[in-house]
Every structure is written in structure tokens, then in C-alpha cells.
């Protein structure tokens, strides 16, 4: 009898565990385990900032101290809503605390100070992949749980005063050198105009259970929304409009369990960009970005619509991007890194994407990224320890059902010598009208299936120094289909329609190419 009771008890435990696992499982259409979590919730008590202003307004009408007192009272009372009502409000930095929902009413505008000294004393931030002490972000939270920014109002960073620092930022060069040489973080102290290190607009550091919903951000000082080492983050229905230098939109950095949906971005740099720190510091800390879903977002301008890198040294894994549209961006879907980064990016799915008027590549993989002036000035490649031993690895990418009406280049895949650093990539059901077709070099195990690449100039495909390339599609222009050069091994072309012509730079390559009808 006792054994039967134990069995029943264990059966009930297993049932409860399975029910809990089912409750925690996500939409089955997500191709990796993406846990459910409860959105932040708050007490109904409201702390209206108007109750804290009175005759205690800061200099020149700023309400920095009033907002801080409202947040502190809200936090000490067990949480609730800090209300910023309709009107224009001037403030310095806002530091959130646990269980606080900063709610910005419709027709409310929070304008942040243009006086640099208002962002002192310095706080710990992450900037460009390295940690340091610097000016406070305009909205900042560290080690907080259950926090939110909601409402249909506007956060105006008035970042124009910070933007000229891009042209002279010796502190950034020094920070990169300190990071590479592993100077202790506590010794990396900036926070002066001479240093020229701009803070992010919003940065949450080591926070958990975060909701950002409904509001508009304008004109940030540098990166706009930059959560670092955060977990369980929802970014929903926000708009970011900001065209200064390095004005990235949304940059989760070393974050876990992230949902970004229904957002609008019109920015001066990468729109949505997944990061995980830079070089030796990120390897040492070891906090990857993982379990990230981006869906239903619209990007009007930016260097890239959806991006991973180049700071990805702790790794990125389990990413889904779907049902987004990018129009007028420099690049559409962009994966970038370089020697010295290390790290692995893997298990990435991109599907159901619509693009138009892409100025450069509609889709680009680039492991030779070299557009950061600071790294060039530092002779960065010569500072890497063992060159290819510190190379990044990008693998297991699945791109499907993507359409681009107009681009300069359809697809560019640029790996590193040897091919093993960029491999296992599927590109299926992709339709692109472009000036140039597909350019693929130093890559391995690439599948092109059922695509329609219509290039105005030259070949649809150019392969150089590649291994194990499989192309299966209906050929409409056989006389200008594939050009092959360099060291080639294992290319198979399965075709319907016209038999494709292949332009070989070297007759010895012919034995490595197999052409057959696509059944």
C-alpha cells in the first residue's frame, strides 16, 4: 500500500511538473525554447510628480529632484506608478528603482538637460562593448527588478549637444585601449567634456523583468535603448526617431529572454542590433545574448534593419526575426564581425521579411567589418593575440521567405580564409531585385534554394574560395548565372528551366562543380 501511495505521489508530481513546463513553453512556431514569463505588474498607487514640485523646482525649472523623490517614495512603498502628466517637463537623469513603473502620459514630453554637468557624478555604464565610469545615461537602472517605462508620451534626449563629440572623442580611444589591455574597470573613469565619451540614452544594467511600452524616444546622445546583462525584457510598440552619430535604436547586449515587437525605428545607425560585449573583456565575463524574438517591427532608416555585431564576443544564440519590414536602410539584414572578436553566433532564424530601396546589401554576412575609426587608429588587427585563433564563428543561420524590391547588392557573404568561420547557412524562398547579385567568398556549407535573384549587372552568383555550395532554383537567364574563382570545392547546381552557364577562371575547377536537373 505504501509503495502504491508513493507511486501515486510521484505521478502527481510528474503531472504538475509537465503542466508547469507546458505553461512555461512558448509559441511552438518559435524554433527554440523561448520561455514565458510574467510581465511586470505594479501596485495601483500613483505618485504624481506634481505633488513633489511645489516650490522645490531645480534651477531653470528642472524637476530632477522631484522625479527622484517620487521614485524613491514609490519604491519604499512597495512599488507603483510614477506619473508624468501632460505637459513639458525639464529634467536631468532619471534613475529607476525596483517595482517602479515610470508612466508618461500622452501629450507629456520629458526633455533632458543639455548641461553635461547635470549627468554627474559618474556611474558604471557599458559603452561600445567595454565597461567604464562615465556620465549617467538619461534614464538609468542598475540591479533592479520589476521595472517599466510605459505610456504614449515622449522622451526627448535633446542629444544634439552631444553629437559633435563624435568628431573628437579621445576618451573612447583610451577606453578601447584600457579594455584590450584589461585595465581594471574601477580605473576607467571618464565624465569630462575633454574625454568626449557620450552616455547612452537609456541603459539598464543587470536588471530583470522589464517592460518598455508605447512611448516615443527622440534624439538620444548616442545609442538609444541599450539594456546590458538584463533578463526577461519586453520592448513593445515604442518609436525611436534619432539621427545623430551612433544613434542605434535598440541594442540588447548580453541579455537573455528578450521580446521586441511592433516597434518603429528611424535612426542614424543600426536599428535593432544584438550585441554581447567586445573582445577580451566579454570572453572573461561570458554573458551571451540568447533567446531573442524580434517581430512586427518597421524600420524607416538606419545602417541596418536587423543586425548582429560587431560587438558579439560573448556569443549570440537562439534568435528569431520575423514579419518585419525595412525601407530605405543602408542594409537590410546585417551580420558583422571581425578578427579579434572571437565568440560564436549560432541558431539564427530570419523569415517573412519585406524590404525596399536598400542602399547597399539586402542581406550581408561580413567577418571583415572594418568601419570603426578607433579600431583602425589602434592598428586593431595587430593587437589580436593569434589572428585566426581569435576569429568569430557564425553558423547555423536559416533565412526564408524574404523579399526585397530594390537593392544595390542582393546578398554578400564574406567569411575568413579557411571557410570554417562562416558556415551552415540556408537561404530559401528569397526574391530580390538588385543591381548586383550574390557574392559569396570564404564560406562553407551554404544552401541557396528556390530563390529568385534578378540582377541588372553581370552574374546572379559569384563564388570565390568556397566549399560545399548547393544552389537549387529555376534559371531564367542561363547565360549569366554563375562565375567561379579561387579555391573551390564541392559546388552543386540543381536547375529548372534554362541550363545555367558557368564562367570558370580556371579550368581545373570544373571537376568540383556538378550540374543537374532539379527534380
Short mmCIF file of C-alpha atoms in Angstrom, two decimals, residues 97-404:
data_model
loop_
_atom_site.label_atom_id
_atom_site.label_comp_id
_atom_site.label_asym_id
_atom_site.label_seq_id
_atom_site.Cartn_x
_atom_site.Cartn_y
_atom_site.Cartn_z
CA UNK A 97 14.32 51.59 -8.77
CA UNK A 98 12.68 48.19 -8.37
CA UNK A 99 8.88 47.92 -8.65
CA UNK A 100 8.54 51.34 -10.27
CA UNK A 101 6.60 52.00 -13.48
CA UNK A 102 7.54 55.38 -14.93
CA UNK A 103 4.36 56.24 -16.82
CA UNK A 104 4.49 59.06 -19.36
CA UNK A 105 1.01 60.25 -20.27
CA UNK A 106 0.02 61.04 -23.82
CA UNK A 107 0.92 64.66 -24.62
CA UNK A 108 3.62 64.60 -21.95
CA UNK A 109 7.17 65.37 -23.08
CA UNK A 110 10.20 64.84 -20.90
CA UNK A 111 13.10 66.97 -22.12
CA UNK A 112 16.51 66.04 -20.80
CA UNK A 113 19.11 68.58 -19.78
CA UNK A 114 21.70 69.79 -22.26
CA UNK A 115 24.08 70.69 -19.42
CA UNK A 116 26.73 67.99 -19.26
CA UNK A 117 27.47 68.52 -15.57
CA UNK A 118 23.88 67.53 -14.72
CA UNK A 119 24.83 63.92 -15.59
CA UNK A 120 27.44 63.74 -12.84
CA UNK A 121 28.53 62.06 -10.63
CA UNK A 122 29.72 59.27 -12.89
CA UNK A 123 28.04 55.85 -12.81
CA UNK A 124 29.03 52.44 -14.09
CA UNK A 125 27.97 52.00 -17.72
CA UNK A 126 28.89 49.87 -20.70
CA UNK A 127 30.00 51.83 -23.76
CA UNK A 128 30.95 50.29 -27.08
CA UNK A 129 31.42 46.87 -25.51
CA UNK A 130 33.62 47.90 -22.55
CA UNK A 131 32.67 48.95 -19.02
CA UNK A 132 33.69 52.27 -17.52
CA UNK A 133 32.54 55.05 -15.20
CA UNK A 134 31.05 57.94 -17.12
CA UNK A 135 28.22 60.44 -17.36
CA UNK A 136 24.90 58.93 -16.32
CA UNK A 137 22.53 57.79 -19.07
CA UNK A 138 19.42 59.94 -19.29
CA UNK A 139 17.40 57.04 -17.84
CA UNK A 140 19.41 54.51 -15.83
CA UNK A 141 18.74 51.46 -13.70
CA UNK A 142 21.19 49.05 -12.08
CA UNK A 143 20.40 45.81 -10.22
CA UNK A 144 16.65 46.45 -10.39
CA UNK A 145 13.72 44.05 -10.77
CA UNK A 146 10.18 44.61 -11.97
CA UNK A 147 10.58 47.98 -13.66
CA UNK A 148 8.83 49.66 -16.56
CA UNK A 149 8.53 52.72 -18.73
CA UNK A 150 5.05 52.97 -20.25
CA UNK A 151 2.61 55.47 -21.73
CA UNK A 152 2.24 57.29 -25.03
CA UNK A 153 4.34 60.31 -24.16
CA UNK A 154 7.75 61.38 -25.46
CA UNK A 155 11.26 61.17 -24.05
CA UNK A 156 13.29 63.88 -25.77
CA UNK A 157 17.02 63.42 -25.21
CA UNK A 158 17.92 66.72 -26.88
CA UNK A 159 21.09 64.91 -27.84
CA UNK A 160 22.26 67.43 -30.42
CA UNK A 161 24.68 68.95 -27.89
CA UNK A 162 26.41 65.57 -27.51
CA UNK A 163 26.67 64.69 -31.21
CA UNK A 164 29.75 66.87 -32.06
CA UNK A 165 31.78 64.75 -29.62
CA UNK A 166 31.83 62.05 -32.29
CA UNK A 167 34.44 64.13 -34.13
CA UNK A 168 36.75 64.31 -31.11
CA UNK A 169 36.50 61.56 -28.52
CA UNK A 170 39.93 60.75 -27.07
CA UNK A 171 38.24 59.06 -24.13
CA UNK A 172 36.78 56.42 -26.43
CA UNK A 173 40.22 55.61 -27.83
CA UNK A 174 41.55 55.38 -24.28
CA UNK A 175 38.64 53.17 -23.22
CA UNK A 176 39.30 50.76 -26.09
CA UNK A 177 42.99 50.59 -25.14
CA UNK A 178 42.11 50.03 -21.49
CA UNK A 179 39.66 47.30 -22.40
CA UNK A 180 42.12 45.50 -24.66
CA UNK A 181 44.91 45.65 -22.05
CA UNK A 182 42.48 44.69 -19.21
CA UNK A 183 42.91 47.79 -17.06
CA UNK A 184 40.61 47.30 -14.02
CA UNK A 185 37.17 48.78 -14.62
CA UNK A 186 37.36 50.94 -11.49
CA UNK A 187 40.30 52.78 -13.07
CA UNK A 188 38.40 53.60 -16.28
CA UNK A 189 36.90 56.88 -15.16
CA UNK A 190 35.71 59.47 -17.66
CA UNK A 191 32.92 62.03 -17.41
CA UNK A 192 34.55 65.21 -18.75
CA UNK A 193 33.98 67.18 -21.92
CA UNK A 194 37.63 66.67 -22.85
CA UNK A 195 37.13 62.89 -22.74
CA UNK A 196 34.17 63.11 -25.12
CA UNK A 197 32.59 59.79 -24.06
CA UNK A 198 28.86 60.07 -24.69
CA UNK A 199 26.43 58.15 -22.44
CA UNK A 200 23.57 56.05 -23.83
CA UNK A 201 20.05 57.48 -23.75
CA UNK A 202 18.53 54.59 -21.75
CA UNK A 203 20.70 51.91 -20.17
CA UNK A 204 19.57 49.19 -17.76
CA UNK A 205 22.42 47.16 -16.24
CA UNK A 206 21.90 43.77 -14.55
CA UNK A 207 18.13 44.23 -14.34
CA UNK A 208 15.35 41.64 -14.53
CA UNK A 209 11.68 41.67 -15.56
CA UNK A 210 11.44 44.85 -17.62
CA UNK A 211 8.60 46.30 -19.70
CA UNK A 212 9.10 49.18 -22.13
CA UNK A 213 5.89 50.00 -23.95
CA UNK A 214 4.18 52.66 -26.01
CA UNK A 215 6.39 55.74 -25.67
CA UNK A 216 8.50 57.66 -28.20
CA UNK A 217 12.21 58.39 -27.90
CA UNK A 218 13.80 61.29 -29.77
CA UNK A 219 17.38 62.43 -30.32
CA UNK A 220 19.47 60.37 -27.96
CA UNK A 221 23.05 61.26 -27.13
CA UNK A 222 24.43 58.01 -28.58
CA UNK A 223 22.89 54.50 -28.55
CA UNK A 224 19.25 54.99 -27.66
CA UNK A 225 17.98 51.89 -25.84
CA UNK A 226 20.85 49.76 -24.50
CA UNK A 227 19.96 47.06 -21.94
CA UNK A 228 23.06 45.21 -20.69
CA UNK A 229 23.04 41.84 -18.89
CA UNK A 230 19.28 42.01 -18.46
CA UNK A 231 16.80 39.13 -18.31
CA UNK A 232 13.12 38.91 -19.22
CA UNK A 233 12.80 42.10 -21.27
CA UNK A 234 9.77 43.17 -23.32
CA UNK A 235 10.04 46.11 -25.71
CA UNK A 236 6.66 46.68 -27.30
CA UNK A 237 5.21 49.36 -29.51
CA UNK A 238 7.83 52.04 -28.90
CA UNK A 239 9.10 54.51 -31.51
CA UNK A 240 12.68 55.75 -31.77
CA UNK A 241 13.47 58.72 -34.00
CA UNK A 242 17.06 59.87 -33.77
CA UNK A 243 19.55 60.77 -36.49
CA UNK A 244 22.76 61.61 -34.68
CA UNK A 245 26.04 59.69 -34.98
CA UNK A 246 25.99 56.20 -33.45
CA UNK A 247 22.27 56.59 -32.83
CA UNK A 248 21.49 52.87 -32.74
CA UNK A 249 17.88 52.10 -31.93
CA UNK A 250 17.54 49.01 -29.71
CA UNK A 251 20.73 47.15 -28.68
CA UNK A 252 20.24 44.21 -26.27
CA UNK A 253 23.73 43.41 -25.00
CA UNK A 254 24.45 40.15 -23.17
CA UNK A 255 20.71 39.83 -22.48
CA UNK A 256 18.57 36.71 -22.01
CA UNK A 257 14.88 36.24 -22.89
CA UNK A 258 14.07 39.32 -24.95
CA UNK A 259 10.90 40.12 -26.90
CA UNK A 260 10.94 43.14 -29.24
CA UNK A 261 7.69 43.62 -31.12
CA UNK A 262 5.70 46.20 -33.07
CA UNK A 263 8.31 48.93 -32.81
CA UNK A 264 9.07 51.77 -35.25
CA UNK A 265 12.65 52.91 -35.80
CA UNK A 266 14.03 55.81 -37.81
CA UNK A 267 17.63 56.17 -36.68
CA UNK A 268 21.16 57.22 -37.63
CA UNK A 269 22.87 53.85 -37.12
CA UNK A 270 21.83 50.20 -36.76
CA UNK A 271 18.13 49.96 -35.92
CA UNK A 272 17.85 46.70 -33.93
CA UNK A 273 21.26 45.26 -33.09
CA UNK A 274 22.13 42.27 -30.90
CA UNK A 275 25.45 42.53 -29.06
CA UNK A 276 27.37 40.73 -26.30
CA UNK A 277 30.43 42.80 -25.44
CA UNK A 278 33.81 43.33 -27.01
CA UNK A 279 36.92 41.13 -27.17
CA UNK A 280 38.87 40.01 -24.06
CA UNK A 281 36.52 41.63 -21.56
CA UNK A 282 33.49 39.85 -22.98
CA UNK A 283 35.33 36.49 -23.13
CA UNK A 284 36.22 36.89 -19.46
CA UNK A 285 32.69 37.86 -18.33
CA UNK A 286 31.00 35.33 -20.60
CA UNK A 287 27.44 36.72 -20.85
CA UNK A 288 25.95 35.82 -24.26
CA UNK A 289 22.78 37.23 -25.75
CA UNK A 290 20.29 34.40 -26.05
CA UNK A 291 16.61 33.65 -26.59
CA UNK A 292 15.62 36.75 -28.54
CA UNK A 293 12.48 37.25 -30.64
CA UNK A 294 12.00 40.31 -32.87
CA UNK A 295 8.72 40.58 -34.76
CA UNK A 296 6.40 43.05 -36.41
CA UNK A 297 8.91 45.92 -36.44
CA UNK A 298 9.18 48.65 -39.07
CA UNK A 299 12.46 50.40 -39.86
CA UNK A 300 12.45 53.53 -41.98
CA UNK A 301 16.17 54.33 -41.95
CA UNK A 302 19.38 53.12 -40.37
CA UNK A 303 22.70 51.49 -41.21
CA UNK A 304 20.98 48.10 -40.87
CA UNK A 305 17.40 46.99 -40.29
CA UNK A 306 18.25 43.97 -38.15
CA UNK A 307 21.86 43.43 -37.13
CA UNK A 308 24.07 41.15 -35.05
CA UNK A 309 27.53 42.51 -34.12
CA UNK A 310 30.10 43.67 -34.41
CA UNK A 311 30.50 43.50 -30.59
CA UNK A 312 29.43 39.87 -30.08
CA UNK A 313 32.44 38.37 -28.29
CA UNK A 314 30.50 36.51 -25.58
CA UNK A 315 28.30 34.93 -28.23
CA UNK A 316 24.75 35.16 -29.56
CA UNK A 317 22.38 32.21 -29.87
CA UNK A 318 18.71 31.42 -30.40
CA UNK A 319 17.39 34.42 -32.32
CA UNK A 320 14.18 34.72 -34.37
CA UNK A 321 13.35 37.73 -36.54
CA UNK A 322 10.03 37.63 -38.38
CA UNK A 323 7.31 39.69 -40.02
CA UNK A 324 9.36 42.90 -40.21
CA UNK A 325 9.81 45.46 -42.96
CA UNK A 326 12.82 47.63 -43.72
CA UNK A 327 12.64 50.53 -46.14
CA UNK A 328 15.45 52.89 -47.14
CA UNK A 329 18.06 51.44 -44.79
CA UNK A 330 21.72 51.19 -45.80
CA UNK A 331 21.50 47.41 -45.41
CA UNK A 332 18.57 45.18 -44.62
CA UNK A 333 19.68 42.08 -42.70
CA UNK A 334 23.23 42.52 -41.44
CA UNK A 335 25.60 40.17 -39.61
CA UNK A 336 29.05 41.65 -38.94
CA UNK A 337 32.22 40.99 -37.01
CA UNK A 338 36.00 40.96 -37.40
CA UNK A 339 39.26 39.38 -36.31
CA UNK A 340 39.86 39.79 -32.59
CA UNK A 341 36.22 39.44 -31.57
CA UNK A 342 36.12 35.67 -31.02
CA UNK A 343 32.72 34.40 -29.91
CA UNK A 344 30.12 32.25 -31.66
CA UNK A 345 26.85 33.37 -33.25
CA UNK A 346 24.53 30.44 -33.98
CA UNK A 347 20.94 29.29 -34.30
CA UNK A 348 19.51 32.35 -36.02
CA UNK A 349 16.22 32.33 -37.94
CA UNK A 350 15.04 35.19 -40.16
CA UNK A 351 11.73 34.82 -42.00
CA UNK A 352 8.88 36.73 -43.59
CA UNK A 353 10.80 39.97 -44.16
CA UNK A 354 9.90 42.68 -46.68
CA UNK A 355 12.41 45.28 -47.86
CA UNK A 356 12.56 48.13 -50.36
CA UNK A 357 15.12 50.71 -51.51
CA UNK A 358 18.10 49.20 -49.68
CA UNK A 359 21.14 51.33 -50.43
CA UNK A 360 23.73 48.54 -50.24
CA UNK A 361 23.20 44.84 -49.46
CA UNK A 362 19.76 43.41 -48.79
CA UNK A 363 21.45 40.58 -46.86
CA UNK A 364 25.07 40.68 -45.71
CA UNK A 365 27.39 38.45 -43.69
CA UNK A 366 30.70 40.25 -43.14
CA UNK A 367 33.52 38.89 -40.98
CA UNK A 368 35.88 41.58 -42.28
CA UNK A 369 34.00 44.51 -40.77
CA UNK A 370 36.36 47.46 -40.52
CA UNK A 371 34.44 50.71 -40.31
CA UNK A 372 35.25 51.85 -36.78
CA UNK A 373 37.82 54.66 -36.94
CA UNK A 374 39.08 53.99 -33.40
CA UNK A 375 39.98 50.41 -34.20
CA UNK A 376 41.78 51.46 -37.36
CA UNK A 377 43.76 54.09 -35.45
CA UNK A 378 44.79 51.46 -32.91
CA UNK A 379 46.05 49.06 -35.62
CA UNK A 380 43.49 46.73 -34.09
CA UNK A 381 44.28 43.60 -36.08
CA UNK A 382 47.88 43.69 -34.91
CA UNK A 383 46.64 43.75 -31.30
CA UNK A 384 44.79 40.44 -31.60
CA UNK A 385 46.58 37.59 -29.93
CA UNK A 386 46.69 34.93 -32.61
CA UNK A 387 44.80 36.32 -35.59
CA UNK A 388 42.55 33.46 -36.74
CA UNK A 389 42.57 31.93 -33.25
CA UNK A 390 40.59 35.00 -32.18
CA UNK A 391 38.26 34.94 -35.16
CA UNK A 392 34.48 34.95 -34.67
CA UNK A 393 32.37 32.00 -35.79
CA UNK A 394 28.96 32.45 -37.46
CA UNK A 395 27.00 29.25 -38.15
CA UNK A 396 23.53 27.70 -38.35
CA UNK A 397 21.59 30.55 -39.96
CA UNK A 398 18.21 29.97 -41.58
CA UNK A 399 16.79 32.74 -43.79
CA UNK A 400 13.47 32.14 -45.53
CA UNK A 401 10.69 33.99 -47.34
CA UNK A 402 12.42 37.31 -47.78
CA UNK A 403 11.57 39.85 -50.46
CA UNK A 404 13.42 43.00 -51.47
#
